[in-house]
Short mmCIF file of C-alpha atoms in Angstrom, two decimals:
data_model
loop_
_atom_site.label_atom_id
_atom_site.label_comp_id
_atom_site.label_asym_id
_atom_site.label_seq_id
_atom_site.Cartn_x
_atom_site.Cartn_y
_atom_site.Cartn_z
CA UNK R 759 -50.45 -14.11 3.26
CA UNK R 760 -48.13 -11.62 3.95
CA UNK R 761 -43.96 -11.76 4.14
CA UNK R 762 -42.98 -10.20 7.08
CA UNK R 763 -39.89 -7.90 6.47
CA UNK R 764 -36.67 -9.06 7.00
CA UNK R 765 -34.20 -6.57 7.98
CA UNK R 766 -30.55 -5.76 6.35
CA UNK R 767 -28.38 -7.96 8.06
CA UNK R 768 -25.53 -6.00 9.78
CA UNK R 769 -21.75 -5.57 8.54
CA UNK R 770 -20.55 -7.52 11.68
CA UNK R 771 -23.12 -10.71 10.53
CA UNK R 772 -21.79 -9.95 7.26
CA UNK R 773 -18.10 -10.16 7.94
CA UNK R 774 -18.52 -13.48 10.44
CA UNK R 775 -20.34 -14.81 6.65
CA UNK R 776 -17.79 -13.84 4.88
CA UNK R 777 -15.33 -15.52 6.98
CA UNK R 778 -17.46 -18.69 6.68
CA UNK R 779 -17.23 -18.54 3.06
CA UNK R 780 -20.24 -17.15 2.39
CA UNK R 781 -19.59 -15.20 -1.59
CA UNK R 782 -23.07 -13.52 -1.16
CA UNK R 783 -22.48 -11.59 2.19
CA UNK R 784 -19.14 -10.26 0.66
CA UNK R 785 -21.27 -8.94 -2.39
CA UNK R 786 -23.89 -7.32 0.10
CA UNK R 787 -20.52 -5.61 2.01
CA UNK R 788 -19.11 -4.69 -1.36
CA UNK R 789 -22.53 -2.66 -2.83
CA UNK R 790 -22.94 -0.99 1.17
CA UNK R 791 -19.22 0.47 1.28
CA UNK R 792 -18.22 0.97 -2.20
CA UNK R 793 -19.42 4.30 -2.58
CA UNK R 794 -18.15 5.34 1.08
CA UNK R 795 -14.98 3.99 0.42
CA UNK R 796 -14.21 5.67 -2.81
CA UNK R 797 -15.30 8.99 -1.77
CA UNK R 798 -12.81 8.71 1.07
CA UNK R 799 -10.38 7.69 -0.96
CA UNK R 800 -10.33 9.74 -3.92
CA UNK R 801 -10.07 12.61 -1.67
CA UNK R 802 -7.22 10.79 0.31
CA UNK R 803 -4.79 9.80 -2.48
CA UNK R 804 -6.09 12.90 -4.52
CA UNK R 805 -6.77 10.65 -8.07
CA UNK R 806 -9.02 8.50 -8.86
CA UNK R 807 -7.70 6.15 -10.85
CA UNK R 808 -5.58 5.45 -7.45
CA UNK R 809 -8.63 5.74 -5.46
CA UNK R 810 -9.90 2.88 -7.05
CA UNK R 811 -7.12 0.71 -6.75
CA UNK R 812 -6.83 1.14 -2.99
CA UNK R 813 -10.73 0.06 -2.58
CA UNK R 814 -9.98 -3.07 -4.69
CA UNK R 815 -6.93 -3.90 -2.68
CA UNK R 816 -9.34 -3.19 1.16
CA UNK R 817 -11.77 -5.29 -0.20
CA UNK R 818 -9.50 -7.88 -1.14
CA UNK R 819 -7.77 -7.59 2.42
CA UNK R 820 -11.31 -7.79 4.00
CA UNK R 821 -12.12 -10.64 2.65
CA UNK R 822 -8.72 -12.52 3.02
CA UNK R 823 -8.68 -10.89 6.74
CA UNK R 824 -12.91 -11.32 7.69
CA UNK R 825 -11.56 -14.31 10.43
CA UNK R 826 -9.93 -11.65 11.83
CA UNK R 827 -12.99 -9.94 13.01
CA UNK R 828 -13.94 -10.10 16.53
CA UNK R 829 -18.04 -10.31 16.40
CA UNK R 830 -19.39 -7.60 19.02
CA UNK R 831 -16.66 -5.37 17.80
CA UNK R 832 -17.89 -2.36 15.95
CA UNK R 833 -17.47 -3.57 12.33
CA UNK R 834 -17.30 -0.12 10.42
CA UNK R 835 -14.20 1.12 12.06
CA UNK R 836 -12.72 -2.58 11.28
CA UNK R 837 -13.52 -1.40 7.89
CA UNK R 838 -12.37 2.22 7.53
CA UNK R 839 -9.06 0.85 8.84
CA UNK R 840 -8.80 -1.17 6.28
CA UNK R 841 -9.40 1.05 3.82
CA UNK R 842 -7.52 3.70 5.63
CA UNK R 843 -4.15 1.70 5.61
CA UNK R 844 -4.48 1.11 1.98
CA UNK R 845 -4.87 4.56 0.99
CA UNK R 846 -2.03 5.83 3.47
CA UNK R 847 0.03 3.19 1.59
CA UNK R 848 -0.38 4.10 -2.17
CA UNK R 849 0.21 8.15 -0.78
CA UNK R 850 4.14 6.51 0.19
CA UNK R 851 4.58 4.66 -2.94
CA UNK R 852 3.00 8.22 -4.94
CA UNK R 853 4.83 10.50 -3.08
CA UNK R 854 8.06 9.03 -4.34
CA UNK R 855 6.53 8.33 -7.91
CA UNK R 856 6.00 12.01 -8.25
CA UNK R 857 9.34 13.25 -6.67
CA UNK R 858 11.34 11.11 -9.26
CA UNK R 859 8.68 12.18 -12.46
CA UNK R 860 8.73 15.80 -11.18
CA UNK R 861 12.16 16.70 -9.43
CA UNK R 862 10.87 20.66 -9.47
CA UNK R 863 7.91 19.99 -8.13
CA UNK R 864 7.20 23.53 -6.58
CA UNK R 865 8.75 25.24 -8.56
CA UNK R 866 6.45 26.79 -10.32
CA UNK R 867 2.65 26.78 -9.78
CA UNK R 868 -0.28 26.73 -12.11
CA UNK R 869 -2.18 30.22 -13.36
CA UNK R 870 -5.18 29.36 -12.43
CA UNK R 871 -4.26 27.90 -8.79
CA UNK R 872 -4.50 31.74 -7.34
CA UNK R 873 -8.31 32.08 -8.71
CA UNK R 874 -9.79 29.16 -7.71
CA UNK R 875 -10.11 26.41 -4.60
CA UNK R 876 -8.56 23.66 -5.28
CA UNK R 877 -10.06 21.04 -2.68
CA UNK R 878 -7.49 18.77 -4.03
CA UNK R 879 -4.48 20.11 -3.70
CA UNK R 880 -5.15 22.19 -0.55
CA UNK R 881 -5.59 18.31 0.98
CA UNK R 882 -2.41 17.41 -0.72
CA UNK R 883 -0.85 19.97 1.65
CA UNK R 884 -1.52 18.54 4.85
CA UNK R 885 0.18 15.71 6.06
CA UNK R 886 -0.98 12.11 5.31
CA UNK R 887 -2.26 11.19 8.88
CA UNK R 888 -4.09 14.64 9.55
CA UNK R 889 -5.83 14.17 6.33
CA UNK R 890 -7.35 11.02 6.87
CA UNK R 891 -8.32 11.94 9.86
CA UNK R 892 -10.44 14.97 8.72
CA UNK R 893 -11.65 12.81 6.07
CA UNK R 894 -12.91 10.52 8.62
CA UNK R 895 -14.62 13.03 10.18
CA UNK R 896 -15.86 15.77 7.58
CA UNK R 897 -17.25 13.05 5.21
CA UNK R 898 -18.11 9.96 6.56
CA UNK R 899 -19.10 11.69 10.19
CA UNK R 900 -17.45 9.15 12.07
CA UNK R 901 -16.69 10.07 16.39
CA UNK R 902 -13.51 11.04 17.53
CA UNK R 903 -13.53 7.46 19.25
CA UNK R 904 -14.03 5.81 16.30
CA UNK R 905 -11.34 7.76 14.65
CA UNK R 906 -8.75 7.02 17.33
CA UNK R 907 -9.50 3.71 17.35
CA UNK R 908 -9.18 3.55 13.43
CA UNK R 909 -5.71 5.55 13.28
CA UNK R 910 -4.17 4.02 15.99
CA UNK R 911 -4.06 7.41 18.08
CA UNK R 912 -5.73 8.89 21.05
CA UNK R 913 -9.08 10.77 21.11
CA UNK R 914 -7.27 13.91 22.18
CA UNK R 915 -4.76 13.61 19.22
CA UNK R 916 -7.61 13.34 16.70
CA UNK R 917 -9.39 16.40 18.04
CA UNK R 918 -5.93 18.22 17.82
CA UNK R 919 -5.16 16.94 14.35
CA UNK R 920 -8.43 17.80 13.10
CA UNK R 921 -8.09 21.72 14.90
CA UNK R 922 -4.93 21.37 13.03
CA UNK R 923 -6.45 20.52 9.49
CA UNK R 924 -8.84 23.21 10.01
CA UNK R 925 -6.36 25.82 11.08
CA UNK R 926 -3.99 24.82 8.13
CA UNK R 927 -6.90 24.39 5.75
CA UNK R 928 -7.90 28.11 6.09
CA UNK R 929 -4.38 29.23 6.00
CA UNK R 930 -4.30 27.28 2.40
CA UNK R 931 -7.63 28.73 0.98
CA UNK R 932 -6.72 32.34 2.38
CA UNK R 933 -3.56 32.05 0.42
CA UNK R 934 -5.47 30.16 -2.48
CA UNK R 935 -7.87 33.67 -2.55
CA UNK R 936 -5.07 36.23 -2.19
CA UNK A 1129 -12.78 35.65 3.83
CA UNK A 1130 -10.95 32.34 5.08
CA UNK A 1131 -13.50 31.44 7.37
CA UNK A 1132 -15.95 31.55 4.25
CA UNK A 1133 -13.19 29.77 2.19
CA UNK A 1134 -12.98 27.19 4.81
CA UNK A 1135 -16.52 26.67 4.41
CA UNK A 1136 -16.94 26.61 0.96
CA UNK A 1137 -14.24 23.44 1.28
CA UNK A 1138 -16.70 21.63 4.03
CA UNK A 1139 -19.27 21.99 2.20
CA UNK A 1140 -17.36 20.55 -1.30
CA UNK A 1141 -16.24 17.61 0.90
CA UNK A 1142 -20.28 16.85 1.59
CA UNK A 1143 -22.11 17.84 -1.31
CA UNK A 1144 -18.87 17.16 -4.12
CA UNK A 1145 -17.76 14.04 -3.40
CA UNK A 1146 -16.56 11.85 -5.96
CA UNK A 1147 -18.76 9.04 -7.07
CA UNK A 1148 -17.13 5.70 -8.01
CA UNK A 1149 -17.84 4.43 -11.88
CA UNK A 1150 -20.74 2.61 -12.48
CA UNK A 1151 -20.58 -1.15 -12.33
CA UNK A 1152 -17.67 -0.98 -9.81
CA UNK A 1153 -19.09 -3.24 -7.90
CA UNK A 1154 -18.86 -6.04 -10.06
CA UNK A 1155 -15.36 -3.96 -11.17
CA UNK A 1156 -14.61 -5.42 -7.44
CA UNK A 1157 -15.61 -8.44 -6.91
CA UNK A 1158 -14.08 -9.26 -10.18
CA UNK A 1159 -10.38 -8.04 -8.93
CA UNK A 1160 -11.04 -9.37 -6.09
CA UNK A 1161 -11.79 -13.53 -7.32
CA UNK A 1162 -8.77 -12.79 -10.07
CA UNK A 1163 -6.59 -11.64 -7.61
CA UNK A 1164 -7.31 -14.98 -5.49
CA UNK A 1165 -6.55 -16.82 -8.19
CA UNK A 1166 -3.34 -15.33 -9.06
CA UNK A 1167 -1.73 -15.34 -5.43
CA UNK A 1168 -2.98 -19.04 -5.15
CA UNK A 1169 -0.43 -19.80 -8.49
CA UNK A 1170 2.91 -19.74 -6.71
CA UNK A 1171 5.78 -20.59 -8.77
CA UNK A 1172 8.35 -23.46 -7.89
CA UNK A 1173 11.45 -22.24 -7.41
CA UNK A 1174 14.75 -23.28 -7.48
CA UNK A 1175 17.49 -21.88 -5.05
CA UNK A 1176 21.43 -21.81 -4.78
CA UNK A 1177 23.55 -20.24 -2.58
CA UNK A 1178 27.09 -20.44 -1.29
CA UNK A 1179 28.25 -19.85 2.05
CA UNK A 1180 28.02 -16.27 1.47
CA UNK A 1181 24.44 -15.90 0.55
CA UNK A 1182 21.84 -16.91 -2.13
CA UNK A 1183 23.63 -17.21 -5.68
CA UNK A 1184 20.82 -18.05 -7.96
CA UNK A 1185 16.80 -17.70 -8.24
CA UNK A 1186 15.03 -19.77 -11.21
CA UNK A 1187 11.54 -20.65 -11.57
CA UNK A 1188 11.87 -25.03 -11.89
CA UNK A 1189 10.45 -27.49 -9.75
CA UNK A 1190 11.72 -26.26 -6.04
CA UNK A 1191 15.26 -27.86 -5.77
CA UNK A 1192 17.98 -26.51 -3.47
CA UNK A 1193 21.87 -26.46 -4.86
CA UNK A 1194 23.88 -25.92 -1.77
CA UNK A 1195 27.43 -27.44 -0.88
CA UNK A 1196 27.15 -27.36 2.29
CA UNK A 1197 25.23 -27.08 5.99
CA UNK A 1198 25.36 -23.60 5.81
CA UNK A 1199 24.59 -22.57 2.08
CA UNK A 1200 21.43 -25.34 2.96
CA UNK A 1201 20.51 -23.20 5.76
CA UNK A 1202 20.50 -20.13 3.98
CA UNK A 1203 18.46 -21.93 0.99
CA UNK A 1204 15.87 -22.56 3.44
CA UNK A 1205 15.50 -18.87 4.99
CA UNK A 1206 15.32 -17.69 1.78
CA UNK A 1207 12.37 -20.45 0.97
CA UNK A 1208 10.53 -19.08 3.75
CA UNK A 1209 11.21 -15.80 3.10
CA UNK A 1210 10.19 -16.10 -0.65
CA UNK A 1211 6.95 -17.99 0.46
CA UNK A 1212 5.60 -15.30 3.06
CA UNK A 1213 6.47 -12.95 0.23
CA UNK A 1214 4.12 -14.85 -2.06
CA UNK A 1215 1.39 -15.02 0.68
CA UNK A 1216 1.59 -11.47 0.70
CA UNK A 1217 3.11 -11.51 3.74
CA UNK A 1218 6.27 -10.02 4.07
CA UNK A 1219 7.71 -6.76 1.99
CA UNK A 1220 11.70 -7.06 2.70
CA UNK A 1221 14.49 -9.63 3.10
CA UNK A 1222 16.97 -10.47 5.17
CA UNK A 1223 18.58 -13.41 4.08
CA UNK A 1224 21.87 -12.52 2.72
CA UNK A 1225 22.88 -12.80 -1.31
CA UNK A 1226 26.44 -13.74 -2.81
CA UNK A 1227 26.53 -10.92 -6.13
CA UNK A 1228 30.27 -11.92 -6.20
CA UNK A 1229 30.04 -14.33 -9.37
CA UNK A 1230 28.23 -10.53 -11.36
CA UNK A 1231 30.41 -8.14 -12.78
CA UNK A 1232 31.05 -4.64 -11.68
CA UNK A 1233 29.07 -2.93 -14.44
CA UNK A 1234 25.81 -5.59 -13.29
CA UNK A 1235 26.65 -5.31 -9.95
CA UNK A 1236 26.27 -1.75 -9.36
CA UNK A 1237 22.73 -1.78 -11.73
CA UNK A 1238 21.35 -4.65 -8.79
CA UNK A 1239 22.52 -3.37 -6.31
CA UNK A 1240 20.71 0.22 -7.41
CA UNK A 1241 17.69 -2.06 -8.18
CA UNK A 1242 17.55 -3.22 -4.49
CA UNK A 1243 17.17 0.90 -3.11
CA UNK A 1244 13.58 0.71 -5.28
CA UNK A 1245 11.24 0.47 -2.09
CA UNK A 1246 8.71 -2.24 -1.84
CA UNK A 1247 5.81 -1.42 -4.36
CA UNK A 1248 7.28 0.95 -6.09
CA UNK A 1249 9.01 1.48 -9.62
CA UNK A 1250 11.29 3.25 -11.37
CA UNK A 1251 12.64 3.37 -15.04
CA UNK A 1252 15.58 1.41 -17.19
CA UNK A 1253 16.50 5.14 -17.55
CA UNK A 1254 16.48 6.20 -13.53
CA UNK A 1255 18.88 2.96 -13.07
CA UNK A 1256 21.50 3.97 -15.30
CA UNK A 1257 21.21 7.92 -13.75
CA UNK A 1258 21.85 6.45 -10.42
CA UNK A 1259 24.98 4.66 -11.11
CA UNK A 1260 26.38 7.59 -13.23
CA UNK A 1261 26.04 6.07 -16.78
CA UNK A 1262 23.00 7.96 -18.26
CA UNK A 1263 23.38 6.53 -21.96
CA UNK A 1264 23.36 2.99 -20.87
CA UNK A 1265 19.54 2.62 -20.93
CA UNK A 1266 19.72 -0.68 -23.14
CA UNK A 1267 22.90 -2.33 -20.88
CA UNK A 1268 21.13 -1.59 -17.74
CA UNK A 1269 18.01 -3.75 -19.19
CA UNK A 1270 20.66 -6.51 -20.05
CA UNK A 1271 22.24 -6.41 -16.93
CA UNK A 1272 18.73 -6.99 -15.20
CA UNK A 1273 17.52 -9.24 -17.14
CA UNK A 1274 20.32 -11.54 -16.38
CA UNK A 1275 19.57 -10.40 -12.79
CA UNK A 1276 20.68 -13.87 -11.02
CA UNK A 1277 18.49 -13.53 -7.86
CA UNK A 1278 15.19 -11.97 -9.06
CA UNK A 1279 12.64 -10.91 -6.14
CA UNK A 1280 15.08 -10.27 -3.79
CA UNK A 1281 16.96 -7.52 -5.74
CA UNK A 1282 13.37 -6.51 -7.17
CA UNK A 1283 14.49 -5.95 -11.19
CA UNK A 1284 10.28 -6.51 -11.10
CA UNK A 1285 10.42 -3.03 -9.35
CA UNK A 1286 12.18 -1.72 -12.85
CA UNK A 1287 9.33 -0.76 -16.20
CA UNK A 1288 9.85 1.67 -18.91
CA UNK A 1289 9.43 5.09 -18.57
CA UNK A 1290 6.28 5.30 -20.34
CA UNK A 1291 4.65 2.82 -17.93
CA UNK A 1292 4.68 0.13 -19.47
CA UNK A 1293 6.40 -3.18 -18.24
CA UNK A 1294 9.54 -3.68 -20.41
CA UNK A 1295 11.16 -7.08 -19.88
CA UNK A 1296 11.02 -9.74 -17.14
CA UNK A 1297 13.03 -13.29 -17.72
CA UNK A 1298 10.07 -14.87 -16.02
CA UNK A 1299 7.46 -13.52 -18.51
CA UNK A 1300 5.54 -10.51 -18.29
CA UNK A 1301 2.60 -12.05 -16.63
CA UNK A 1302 4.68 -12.64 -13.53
CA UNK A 1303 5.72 -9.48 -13.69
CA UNK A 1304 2.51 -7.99 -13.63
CA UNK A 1305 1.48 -10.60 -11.09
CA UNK A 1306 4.36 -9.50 -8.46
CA UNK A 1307 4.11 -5.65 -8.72
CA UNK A 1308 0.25 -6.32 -7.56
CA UNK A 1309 0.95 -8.64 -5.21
CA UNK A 1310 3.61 -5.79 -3.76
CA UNK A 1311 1.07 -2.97 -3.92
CA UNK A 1312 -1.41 -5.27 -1.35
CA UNK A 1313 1.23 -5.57 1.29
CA UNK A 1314 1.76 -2.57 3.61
CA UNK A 1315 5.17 -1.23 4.00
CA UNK A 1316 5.23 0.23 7.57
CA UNK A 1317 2.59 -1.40 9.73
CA UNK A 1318 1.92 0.32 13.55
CA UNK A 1319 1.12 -1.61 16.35
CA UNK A 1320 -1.86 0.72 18.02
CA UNK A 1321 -1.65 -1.25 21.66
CA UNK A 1322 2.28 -1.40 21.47
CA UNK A 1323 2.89 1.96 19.78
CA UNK A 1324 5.65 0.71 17.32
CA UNK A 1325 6.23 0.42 13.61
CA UNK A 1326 7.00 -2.51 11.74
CA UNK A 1327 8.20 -3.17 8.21
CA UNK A 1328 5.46 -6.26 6.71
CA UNK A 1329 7.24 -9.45 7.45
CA UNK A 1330 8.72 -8.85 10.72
CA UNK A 1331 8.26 -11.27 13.44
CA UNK A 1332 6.38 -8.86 15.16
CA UNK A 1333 4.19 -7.32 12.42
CA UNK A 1334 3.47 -10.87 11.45
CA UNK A 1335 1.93 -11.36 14.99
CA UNK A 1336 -0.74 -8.64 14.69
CA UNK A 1337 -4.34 -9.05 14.78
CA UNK A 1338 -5.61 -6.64 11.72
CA UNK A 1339 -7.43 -4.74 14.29
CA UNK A 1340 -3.85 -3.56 15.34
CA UNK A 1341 -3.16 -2.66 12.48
CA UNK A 1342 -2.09 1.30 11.57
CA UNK A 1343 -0.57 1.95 8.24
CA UNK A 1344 1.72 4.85 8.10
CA UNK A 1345 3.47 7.14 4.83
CA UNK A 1346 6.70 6.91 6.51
CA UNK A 1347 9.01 6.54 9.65
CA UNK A 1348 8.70 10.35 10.38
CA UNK A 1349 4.50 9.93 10.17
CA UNK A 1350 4.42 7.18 12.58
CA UNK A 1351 7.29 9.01 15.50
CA UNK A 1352 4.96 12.28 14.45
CA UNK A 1353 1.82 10.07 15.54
CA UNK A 1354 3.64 8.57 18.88
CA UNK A 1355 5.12 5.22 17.67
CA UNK A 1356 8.65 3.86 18.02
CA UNK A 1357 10.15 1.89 15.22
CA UNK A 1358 10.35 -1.37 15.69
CA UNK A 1359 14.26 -2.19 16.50
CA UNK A 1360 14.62 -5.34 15.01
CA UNK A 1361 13.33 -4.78 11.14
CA UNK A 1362 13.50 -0.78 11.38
CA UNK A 1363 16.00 0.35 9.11
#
């Protein structure tokens, strides 16, 4: 007798089961995107202590929100958005956190900041919206359509803002190497 | 040189990605069921208010102390207000408060209190900077711990400079429980069809599907990205 294989369901079936009340689907969400979603936002919020925080808070907001899901939608950009908003979030509440703990921020730079890349802080540099947007698209290799539709922008403005990043990124590292 | 720079940084962002903890799966699932938990424990709370605005905040059993139509109408904006807040719901009020029974000293450390954006927090010692009395560490932690109208002037918002809580008059757990509950709601929320930018807990905002939804860093991000803010909760 043989089992015939059953295939993965997908994250939209997942997110309607979830919305049903289903605690098993929302574990099966949790294990796909974890990984995903803390690589994006580590290199988002640039710490990941804070990284961690804002994929605790998405997944709590996707499973408060899964009603909310529209089944035939795409369910992955559903999800980045999610996660997106939570990171672009905890960069406003850091960004003031830091200007009140370090008032001379800039003021002075560290030794070893002229020898080596830092991926980190060369991210730090660009603003919040173009980075998540090359984030989108350098790591988790999402389309320009998906991207728009994540960020709430056109698919022209996302193929400028990541030109942008890219331009701005190589001005960075240049000066990084000089 | 850059080009090769530029490279070496793709490639980082493929190959060097960072990896989440082990066992933060469960790490989630866990924050998420406790944090379900917590919002579902919603304090009772008592209101006053004079015609002015809400006078007093207490946790008790949900009563309203109001003289009159008006101070009873402003008890139950502030109710509704307090409650979406709770849900998670809304990150700002409008219903007006009476400070006029505080004195001057107090007064000024609340009123600093309420410029501590939603989610945020600052120290005893960044209070009593901002209203020009730098050695009053220890009175500005009086004065907000006799805060009469906590959550809406946020004296939650206010921990010790080494991170840790400090004081709360409605325990510490509370405490804890409210700056989470702040750091889950948005505080400027696009509208992607109608290109405009909400504060969480506007009418409007409140409307949105969460497939509308575009967080932004701040009002200059979201004009920078095409949206308007919203004129009725902008500030």
């Amino acid at each position: 007798m043989s089992v015939a294989p059953v295939a993965a369901p997908d994250d939209g079936s997942l997110l309607r089961a979830v919305a049903s009340g289903d605690p098993q689907a929302f574990a099966v969400l949790v294990e796909r995107y974890q990984a995903s979603f803390f690589r994006l936002a580590a290199r988002t919020v640039g710490d990941e202590r804070e990284a961690q925080d804002c994929v605790q808070l998405a997944f709590f907001r996707i499973f408060r929100k899964a009603r909310d899901y529209r089944p035939g939608l795409p369910a992955a950009p559903w999800l980045y958005r999610i996660l997106t908003n939570a990171c672009v979030d905890a960069w406003r509440r850091r960004r003031h956190e830091v200007l009140v703990a370090e008032p001379h921020v800039g003021a002075t730079r560290p030794a070893d900041a002229a020898t080596r890349i830092d991926l980190a802080a060369a991210l730090a540099r660009l603003p919040t919206q173009t980075r998540v947007v090359l984030l989108l698209h350098a790591m988790e290799g999402l389309s320009n359509a998906e991207i728009a539709a994540i960020r709430g922008v056109s698919v022209n403005t996302v193929k400028t803002q990541i030109a942008r990043a890219r331009k701005q990124l190589r001005a960075l590292l240049g000066e990084e190497r000089r | 040189m850059n080009t090769s720079a530029y490279d070496i940084l793709s490639r980082d962002l493929q190959t060097e990605a960072p990896v989440p903890p082990i066992g933060f799966d469960r790490e989630i699932l866990a924050f998420v069921r406790d944090t379900e938990r917590a919002l579902a424990a919603v304090p009772r709370i008592d209101l006053a208010a004079t015609r002015a605005g809400i006078s007093r905040i207490a946790i008790g059993r949900g009563r309203t102390d109001a003289d009159d139509g008006a101070a009873r109408r402003i008890c139950e904006r502030a109710r509704a207000e307090l409650d979406e807040f709770f849900a998670g719901e809304r990150g700002f009020f409008t219903v007006p408060i009476d400070l006029s029974s505080t004195a001057p000293f107090q007064r000024s450390v609340l009123e600093s209190a309420r410029g501590i954006p939603l989610g945020e927090v600052r120290s005893y010692q960044w209070i009593a900077e901002r209203i020009g009395r730098p050695g009053a560490v220890r009175a500005v932690g009086t004065a907000l711990g006799r805060n009469p109208i906590p959550l809406i002037v946020p004296c939650h918002r206010v921990v010790r400079s080494d991170g840790s809580l400090g004081g709360y008059a409605f325990g510490l757990d509370l405490k804890r429980h409210i700056l989470l509950l702040e750091r889950g709601i948005l505080g400027l929320v696009g509208d992607r069809s109608r290109r405009v930018v909400c504060r969480t807990g506007c009418p409007r905002e409140r409307a949105l599907r969460e497939d509308r939804r575009v967080a932004f860093a701040s009002i200059d991000d979201a004009r920078a990205a095409g949206y308007a803010p919203c004129p009725e909760c902008s500030s």
